Short mmCIF file of C-alpha atoms and ligand atoms in Angstrom, two decimals:
data_model
loop_
_atom_site.label_atom_id
_atom_site.label_comp_id
_atom_site.label_asym_id
_atom_site.label_seq_id
_atom_site.Cartn_x
_atom_site.Cartn_y
_atom_site.Cartn_z
CA MET A 19 1.59 9.00 15.66
CA ASN A 20 4.06 11.29 17.43
CA THR A 21 6.88 12.86 15.45
CA ASN A 22 9.72 14.99 16.77
CA SER A 23 13.03 16.53 15.69
CA MET A 24 14.62 13.06 15.41
CA THR A 25 11.90 11.45 13.24
CA LYS A 26 13.24 9.96 10.00
CA ILE A 27 11.38 9.45 6.76
CA ILE A 28 10.64 6.30 4.78
CA GLY A 29 9.15 7.14 1.39
CA LEU A 30 7.23 5.63 -1.46
CA LEU A 31 8.35 6.84 -4.89
CA GLY A 32 5.87 6.21 -7.69
CA HIS A 33 3.41 7.77 -10.08
CA PRO A 34 0.61 7.66 -9.08
CA VAL A 35 0.82 6.80 -5.36
CA LYS A 36 -2.48 8.02 -3.95
CA HIS A 37 -4.07 4.55 -3.75
CA SER A 38 -1.14 2.98 -1.90
CA PHE A 39 -1.82 0.87 1.20
CA SER A 40 1.86 1.01 2.26
CA PRO A 41 1.50 4.00 4.68
CA GLN A 42 -1.03 2.03 6.75
CA ILE A 43 1.30 -1.01 6.88
CA HIS A 44 4.49 0.85 7.80
CA ASN A 45 3.11 3.54 10.09
CA TYR A 46 1.39 0.80 12.11
CA LEU A 47 4.67 -1.17 12.32
CA CYS A 48 6.76 1.93 13.18
CA GLU A 49 4.40 2.80 16.00
CA LYS A 50 4.14 -0.76 17.32
CA TYR A 51 7.90 -1.34 17.30
CA LYS A 52 8.70 2.18 18.54
CA GLN A 53 10.65 3.17 15.46
CA ASN A 54 10.86 6.95 15.26
CA ASN A 55 10.09 6.88 11.52
CA ILE A 56 7.23 8.08 9.38
CA TYR A 57 6.18 6.60 6.02
CA CYS A 58 5.10 9.13 3.37
CA CYS A 59 4.11 8.81 -0.29
CA PHE A 60 5.78 10.96 -2.94
CA ASP A 61 4.25 11.28 -6.40
CA VAL A 62 7.33 11.46 -8.62
CA GLU A 63 7.19 11.83 -12.40
CA ASN A 64 9.91 10.21 -14.54
CA LYS A 65 11.83 13.43 -15.10
CA LYS A 66 12.16 14.03 -11.34
CA LEU A 67 13.22 10.49 -10.43
CA LYS A 68 16.98 11.19 -10.25
CA SER A 69 16.57 14.17 -7.93
CA ALA A 70 14.03 12.26 -5.80
CA VAL A 71 16.62 9.48 -5.34
CA GLU A 72 19.30 12.04 -4.42
CA SER A 73 16.90 13.39 -1.76
CA ILE A 74 17.05 10.03 0.05
CA LYS A 75 20.71 10.80 0.80
CA THR A 76 20.29 14.56 1.24
CA LEU A 77 17.49 14.14 3.78
CA ASP A 78 19.15 11.12 5.42
CA MET A 79 16.01 9.06 4.89
CA ILE A 80 15.85 5.43 6.10
CA GLY A 81 15.01 4.36 2.56
CA CYS A 82 11.98 3.97 0.35
CA ASN A 83 9.68 1.71 -1.58
CA VAL A 84 9.53 2.05 -5.32
CA THR A 85 6.44 1.40 -7.39
CA ILE A 86 5.15 1.75 -10.94
CA PRO A 87 6.62 3.16 -13.20
CA HIS A 88 10.08 3.45 -11.58
CA LYS A 89 11.04 -0.12 -10.52
CA VAL A 90 13.46 -0.59 -13.44
CA ASP A 91 14.67 2.96 -14.15
CA ILE A 92 15.61 3.62 -10.53
CA MET A 93 18.35 0.97 -10.70
CA ARG A 94 20.69 3.33 -12.56
CA TYR A 95 20.63 5.87 -9.71
CA ILE A 96 21.46 3.61 -6.76
CA ASP A 97 24.83 2.40 -5.47
CA LYS A 98 24.38 -1.35 -5.08
CA ILE A 99 21.78 -3.96 -6.02
CA ASP A 100 21.00 -7.14 -4.09
CA LYS A 101 21.71 -10.35 -6.05
CA ASN A 102 18.12 -11.46 -6.72
CA ALA A 103 16.94 -7.89 -7.44
CA GLY A 104 19.73 -7.73 -10.04
CA ILE A 105 18.58 -11.03 -11.58
CA ILE A 106 14.95 -9.85 -11.58
CA GLY A 107 16.00 -6.52 -13.07
CA ALA A 108 13.74 -4.42 -10.85
CA VAL A 109 13.93 -2.80 -7.41
CA ASN A 110 10.98 -2.08 -5.11
CA THR A 111 12.83 -1.30 -1.87
CA ILE A 112 15.85 0.88 -1.16
CA LYS A 113 17.83 1.04 2.07
CA ASN A 114 20.08 3.99 2.84
CA ILE A 115 23.17 2.67 4.64
CA ASP A 116 25.45 5.56 5.64
CA GLY A 117 24.72 7.44 2.43
CA LYS A 118 24.92 4.39 0.12
CA LEU A 119 21.65 3.26 -1.46
CA ILE A 120 21.11 -0.51 -1.71
CA GLY A 121 18.26 -1.87 -3.87
CA PHE A 122 16.15 -4.96 -3.13
CA ASN A 123 13.08 -6.62 -4.60
CA THR A 124 10.65 -7.96 -1.98
CA ASP A 125 7.74 -8.98 -4.28
CA GLY A 126 8.85 -12.56 -4.91
CA VAL A 127 10.08 -12.97 -1.32
CA GLY A 128 6.64 -11.88 -0.08
CA PHE A 129 4.95 -14.37 -2.40
CA VAL A 130 7.19 -17.24 -1.26
CA LYS A 131 6.52 -16.40 2.39
CA SER A 132 2.77 -16.53 1.78
CA ILE A 133 3.18 -20.15 0.62
CA LEU A 134 5.65 -21.23 3.31
CA GLU A 135 3.56 -19.79 6.15
CA LYS A 136 0.68 -22.05 5.08
CA GLY A 137 2.94 -25.00 5.86
CA TYR A 138 3.90 -25.86 2.26
CA THR A 139 7.48 -26.38 1.07
CA LEU A 140 8.86 -25.44 -2.34
CA LYS A 141 11.87 -27.69 -2.78
CA ASN A 142 11.37 -30.06 -5.74
CA LYS A 143 7.83 -28.79 -6.35
CA LYS A 144 6.36 -28.53 -9.87
CA VAL A 145 4.92 -25.09 -10.63
CA LEU A 146 2.73 -23.75 -13.44
CA ILE A 147 2.45 -19.96 -13.58
CA ILE A 148 0.01 -17.92 -15.72
CA GLY A 149 1.28 -14.55 -16.99
CA ALA A 150 4.81 -13.32 -17.60
CA GLY A 151 4.93 -9.70 -16.40
CA GLY A 152 6.97 -7.95 -13.73
CA ALA A 153 5.40 -9.75 -10.78
CA CYS A 154 5.85 -13.15 -12.48
CA ARG A 155 9.52 -12.40 -13.05
CA SER A 156 10.23 -11.74 -9.36
CA ILE A 157 8.14 -14.75 -8.29
CA CYS A 158 9.96 -17.08 -10.74
CA VAL A 159 13.39 -15.94 -9.49
CA GLU A 160 12.45 -16.53 -5.85
CA LEU A 161 10.78 -19.90 -6.62
CA ALA A 162 13.94 -20.99 -8.45
CA SER A 163 16.01 -19.79 -5.46
CA GLU A 164 13.88 -22.05 -3.25
CA GLY A 165 14.75 -25.10 -5.35
CA ILE A 166 11.57 -25.93 -7.27
CA SER A 167 12.20 -28.72 -9.79
CA TYR A 168 9.82 -27.74 -12.63
CA LEU A 169 8.63 -24.37 -13.89
CA GLU A 170 6.20 -23.79 -16.71
CA ILE A 171 4.93 -20.38 -17.84
CA ARG A 172 1.74 -19.83 -19.83
CA ASN A 173 1.31 -16.37 -21.30
CA ARG A 174 -0.76 -15.01 -24.17
CA SER A 175 2.45 -13.73 -25.80
CA ILE A 176 5.63 -15.80 -25.88
CA ASP A 177 8.41 -13.17 -25.77
CA LYS A 178 8.17 -12.19 -22.08
CA ALA A 179 7.82 -15.84 -21.01
CA GLU A 180 10.91 -16.68 -23.07
CA GLU A 181 12.84 -13.84 -21.43
CA ILE A 182 11.98 -15.09 -17.91
CA GLY A 183 12.91 -18.62 -19.03
CA LYS A 184 16.38 -17.42 -20.06
CA ILE A 185 16.91 -15.56 -16.76
CA VAL A 186 15.96 -18.61 -14.70
CA LYS A 187 18.03 -21.02 -16.83
CA THR A 188 21.11 -18.78 -16.71
CA ASN A 189 21.02 -18.06 -12.99
CA PHE A 190 19.54 -21.25 -11.49
CA ASN A 191 20.17 -23.88 -14.17
CA LEU A 192 16.45 -24.69 -14.23
CA ASP A 193 14.87 -25.30 -17.64
CA VAL A 194 11.62 -23.38 -18.05
CA VAL A 195 8.83 -24.63 -20.30
CA TYR A 196 6.70 -21.93 -21.88
CA ASP A 197 3.69 -21.85 -24.15
CA THR A 198 0.72 -19.70 -25.18
CA LYS A 199 -1.91 -22.47 -25.19
CA PRO A 200 -4.74 -22.56 -22.63
CA ILE A 201 -4.34 -24.78 -19.58
CA ASP A 202 -6.02 -28.20 -19.75
CA GLU A 203 -6.61 -31.01 -17.23
CA ASN A 204 -3.38 -32.83 -18.18
CA ASP A 205 -1.45 -29.68 -17.24
CA LEU A 206 -3.15 -29.52 -13.86
CA ASN A 207 -2.55 -33.17 -13.11
CA LYS A 208 1.25 -32.95 -13.42
CA ILE A 209 1.90 -29.98 -11.10
CA ASP A 210 1.86 -29.16 -7.37
CA ILE A 211 1.28 -25.40 -7.50
CA LEU A 212 -0.74 -23.22 -9.91
CA ILE A 213 -0.28 -19.43 -9.80
CA ASN A 214 -2.09 -16.59 -11.56
CA THR A 215 0.10 -13.51 -12.10
CA THR A 216 -2.09 -11.84 -14.75
CA PRO A 217 -4.52 -9.06 -13.78
CA ILE A 218 -7.42 -11.26 -14.97
CA GLY A 219 -10.01 -11.26 -12.17
CA MET A 220 -8.97 -7.87 -10.84
CA GLU A 221 -12.17 -6.06 -10.03
CA SER A 222 -14.05 -8.48 -12.32
CA ASN A 223 -15.33 -12.07 -12.19
CA LEU A 224 -13.14 -13.25 -15.06
CA CYS A 225 -11.01 -16.37 -14.56
CA PRO A 226 -7.56 -17.01 -16.14
CA ILE A 227 -8.43 -20.69 -16.78
CA ASP A 228 -11.50 -22.57 -17.99
CA GLU A 229 -13.68 -22.90 -14.88
CA ARG A 230 -15.04 -26.26 -16.12
CA LEU A 231 -11.64 -27.93 -15.57
CA ILE A 232 -11.56 -30.50 -12.76
CA PRO A 233 -8.09 -31.34 -11.41
CA LYS A 234 -7.53 -34.96 -10.32
CA GLY A 235 -4.78 -34.54 -7.74
CA ASN A 236 -4.08 -32.17 -4.91
CA LEU A 237 -2.96 -28.74 -5.95
CA LEU A 238 -2.17 -25.45 -4.22
CA VAL A 239 -3.77 -22.54 -6.10
CA CYS A 240 -2.42 -19.00 -5.67
CA ASP A 241 -3.69 -15.72 -7.06
CA ILE A 242 -1.63 -12.54 -6.73
CA VAL A 243 -4.66 -10.39 -7.62
CA TYR A 244 -5.87 -8.99 -4.28
CA LYS A 245 -9.02 -7.11 -5.30
CA PRO A 246 -11.46 -8.84 -4.92
CA HIS A 247 -10.19 -10.99 -2.04
CA ASN A 248 -11.83 -14.12 -3.47
CA THR A 249 -11.25 -13.99 -7.21
CA ALA A 250 -13.09 -16.22 -9.69
CA PHE A 251 -9.83 -18.22 -9.94
CA LEU A 252 -9.72 -18.88 -6.18
CA ASN A 253 -13.45 -19.64 -6.15
CA TRP A 254 -12.85 -22.24 -8.88
CA ALA A 255 -10.12 -23.77 -6.69
CA LYS A 256 -12.32 -23.83 -3.59
CA LYS A 257 -15.17 -25.41 -5.57
CA ASN A 258 -12.70 -28.22 -6.39
CA ASN A 259 -11.64 -28.54 -2.73
CA LEU A 260 -8.17 -27.12 -3.37
CA ASP A 261 -6.19 -25.07 -0.86
CA VAL A 262 -5.60 -21.44 -1.85
CA VAL A 263 -3.26 -18.51 -1.21
CA HIS A 264 -4.77 -15.01 -1.53
CA GLY A 265 -3.09 -12.03 -3.22
CA ILE A 266 -3.36 -9.93 -0.07
CA ASP A 267 -0.86 -12.27 1.66
CA MET A 268 1.83 -11.43 -0.91
CA LEU A 269 0.99 -7.72 -0.70
CA ILE A 270 1.39 -7.67 3.08
CA ASN A 271 4.42 -9.97 3.17
CA GLN A 272 6.38 -7.93 0.64
CA GLY A 273 5.74 -4.91 2.89
CA LEU A 274 6.79 -6.79 6.04
CA HIS A 275 10.00 -7.85 4.34
CA ALA A 276 10.76 -4.25 3.35
CA PHE A 277 10.21 -3.22 6.99
CA TYR A 278 12.67 -5.94 8.01
CA ILE A 279 15.24 -4.63 5.52
CA TRP A 280 14.93 -1.10 6.93
CA THR A 281 14.76 -1.93 10.65
CA GLY A 282 15.94 -5.53 11.21
CA ILE A 283 12.57 -6.21 12.88
CA LYS A 284 10.58 -9.30 11.89
CA ALA A 285 6.86 -8.59 12.15
CA THR A 286 4.71 -11.34 13.65
CA LYS A 287 1.76 -13.35 12.36
CA GLU A 288 -0.43 -11.15 14.61
CA ASP A 289 0.89 -8.05 12.81
CA GLU A 290 -0.01 -9.67 9.52
CA GLU A 291 -3.55 -10.39 10.72
CA TYR A 292 -3.93 -6.86 12.12
CA ILE A 293 -2.82 -5.35 8.79
CA LYS A 294 -5.20 -7.66 6.90
CA ASP A 295 -8.04 -6.33 9.08
CA LEU A 296 -6.95 -2.75 8.35
CA TYR A 297 -7.02 -3.56 4.64
CA ASN A 298 -10.48 -5.13 4.82
CA LYS A 299 -11.84 -1.97 6.44
CA ILE A 300 -10.81 0.26 3.51
N1 NAP B 409 -0.36 -9.25 -4.44
C1 NAP B 409 0.66 -8.45 -4.69
O1 NAP B 409 1.43 -8.08 -3.81
C2 NAP B 409 0.92 -8.02 -6.11
C3 NAP B 409 2.20 -7.56 -6.48
C4 NAP B 409 2.42 -7.19 -7.81
C5 NAP B 409 1.38 -7.28 -8.73
N2 NAP B 409 0.16 -7.71 -8.32
C6 NAP B 409 -0.93 -7.82 -9.31
O2 NAP B 409 -0.53 -8.75 -10.28
C7 NAP B 409 -1.05 -8.40 -11.55
C8 NAP B 409 0.08 -8.35 -12.57
O3 NAP B 409 1.01 -7.34 -12.22
P1 NAP B 409 2.35 -7.12 -13.07
O4 NAP B 409 3.04 -5.97 -12.46
O5 NAP B 409 3.09 -8.39 -13.27
O6 NAP B 409 1.73 -6.67 -14.49
P2 NAP B 409 2.42 -6.69 -15.93
O7 NAP B 409 3.89 -6.52 -15.82
O8 NAP B 409 1.65 -5.72 -16.75
O9 NAP B 409 2.14 -8.18 -16.49
C9 NAP B 409 0.85 -8.68 -16.70
C10 NAP B 409 0.92 -10.07 -17.37
O10 NAP B 409 -0.40 -10.54 -17.50
C11 NAP B 409 -0.68 -10.79 -18.89
N3 NAP B 409 -2.04 -10.29 -19.16
C12 NAP B 409 -2.53 -9.05 -18.89
N4 NAP B 409 -3.81 -8.97 -19.25
C13 NAP B 409 -4.15 -10.18 -19.80
C14 NAP B 409 -5.34 -10.70 -20.36
N5 NAP B 409 -6.45 -9.99 -20.44
N6 NAP B 409 -5.31 -11.97 -20.81
C15 NAP B 409 -4.18 -12.73 -20.71
N7 NAP B 409 -3.01 -12.29 -20.18
C16 NAP B 409 -3.00 -11.02 -19.72
C17 NAP B 409 0.32 -9.99 -19.68
O11 NAP B 409 0.51 -10.65 -20.91
P3 NAP B 409 1.45 -10.04 -22.10
O12 NAP B 409 2.86 -10.40 -21.68
O13 NAP B 409 1.01 -10.76 -23.31
O14 NAP B 409 1.20 -8.57 -22.11
C18 NAP B 409 1.54 -10.04 -18.76
O15 NAP B 409 2.29 -11.21 -18.97
C19 NAP B 409 -1.79 -7.07 -11.33
O16 NAP B 409 -3.14 -7.36 -11.16
C20 NAP B 409 -1.20 -6.54 -10.06
O17 NAP B 409 -2.10 -5.72 -9.34
C21 NAP B 409 -0.08 -8.10 -7.05
#
């Protein structure tokens, strides 16, 4: 990668950041699309967050990604927040437009794209989602934006599911069903899409549902856990001849959408495949 006196910075603000895959995604895209930008990671502790955000303006940076633990706190330091990011209550991408910082959330958008690009539609679909954390919240908002007709959340504790339910009802007039009970075959038989948003299965062979369950109908099964690539949950789905969406697709698509926000350039399917290969080589 060549840099010169005109090179501008795109950053990642988080703590920690050393395991991030984002530099590989964005430096590849900057080089391919001849953007004179460089993507760098900045390990920023809570107490330095405000001054790190001010640096985006001071250094005339293109913008940044935001990761754990700053996605919520950073909202108080930026100038404007995109509608869905405001509803979600978290920002993972900032664009610097002439010294004004605009916040977006690309997690849910990336997830939705990973479903649409497999040829599925979301309008009027019935969705059951496991987990009720930050990722679930952004996915639920984007699914509701796409016009799904039924949303049910299963989480081990009810309060976060209830909170997401209120957000979705208030902003999209969609009633959300929530419960703490384990998923059974009746649950599976009434939905079109099943999504795991818990970390269960991350670097383990645990499954967020009972692997003895056998769904009757057709069902799209999505896991947002990306390590391992084939989680126990996705293996259960494949064993039952169900189509699956892998967590890596969301990870890459949320990055591609951030690149689009910064540059106006839409990366191609080939870019996505190239980045997936890069990821598999790590
Ligand atoms: N593919 C991607 O691009 C992408 C993007 C974001 C996140 N992720 C992955 O998604 C997962 C969740 O991330 P997040 O940011 O949403 O995390 P989070 O905010 O901590 O939420 C985790 C959710 O999972 C539930 N949970 C956690 N451990 C559980 C267990 N052992 N049994 C049952 N439920 C459990 C939690 O339940 P309680 O509410 O009861 O605590 C919570 O609702 C992580 O593995 C993360 O790496 C992937």
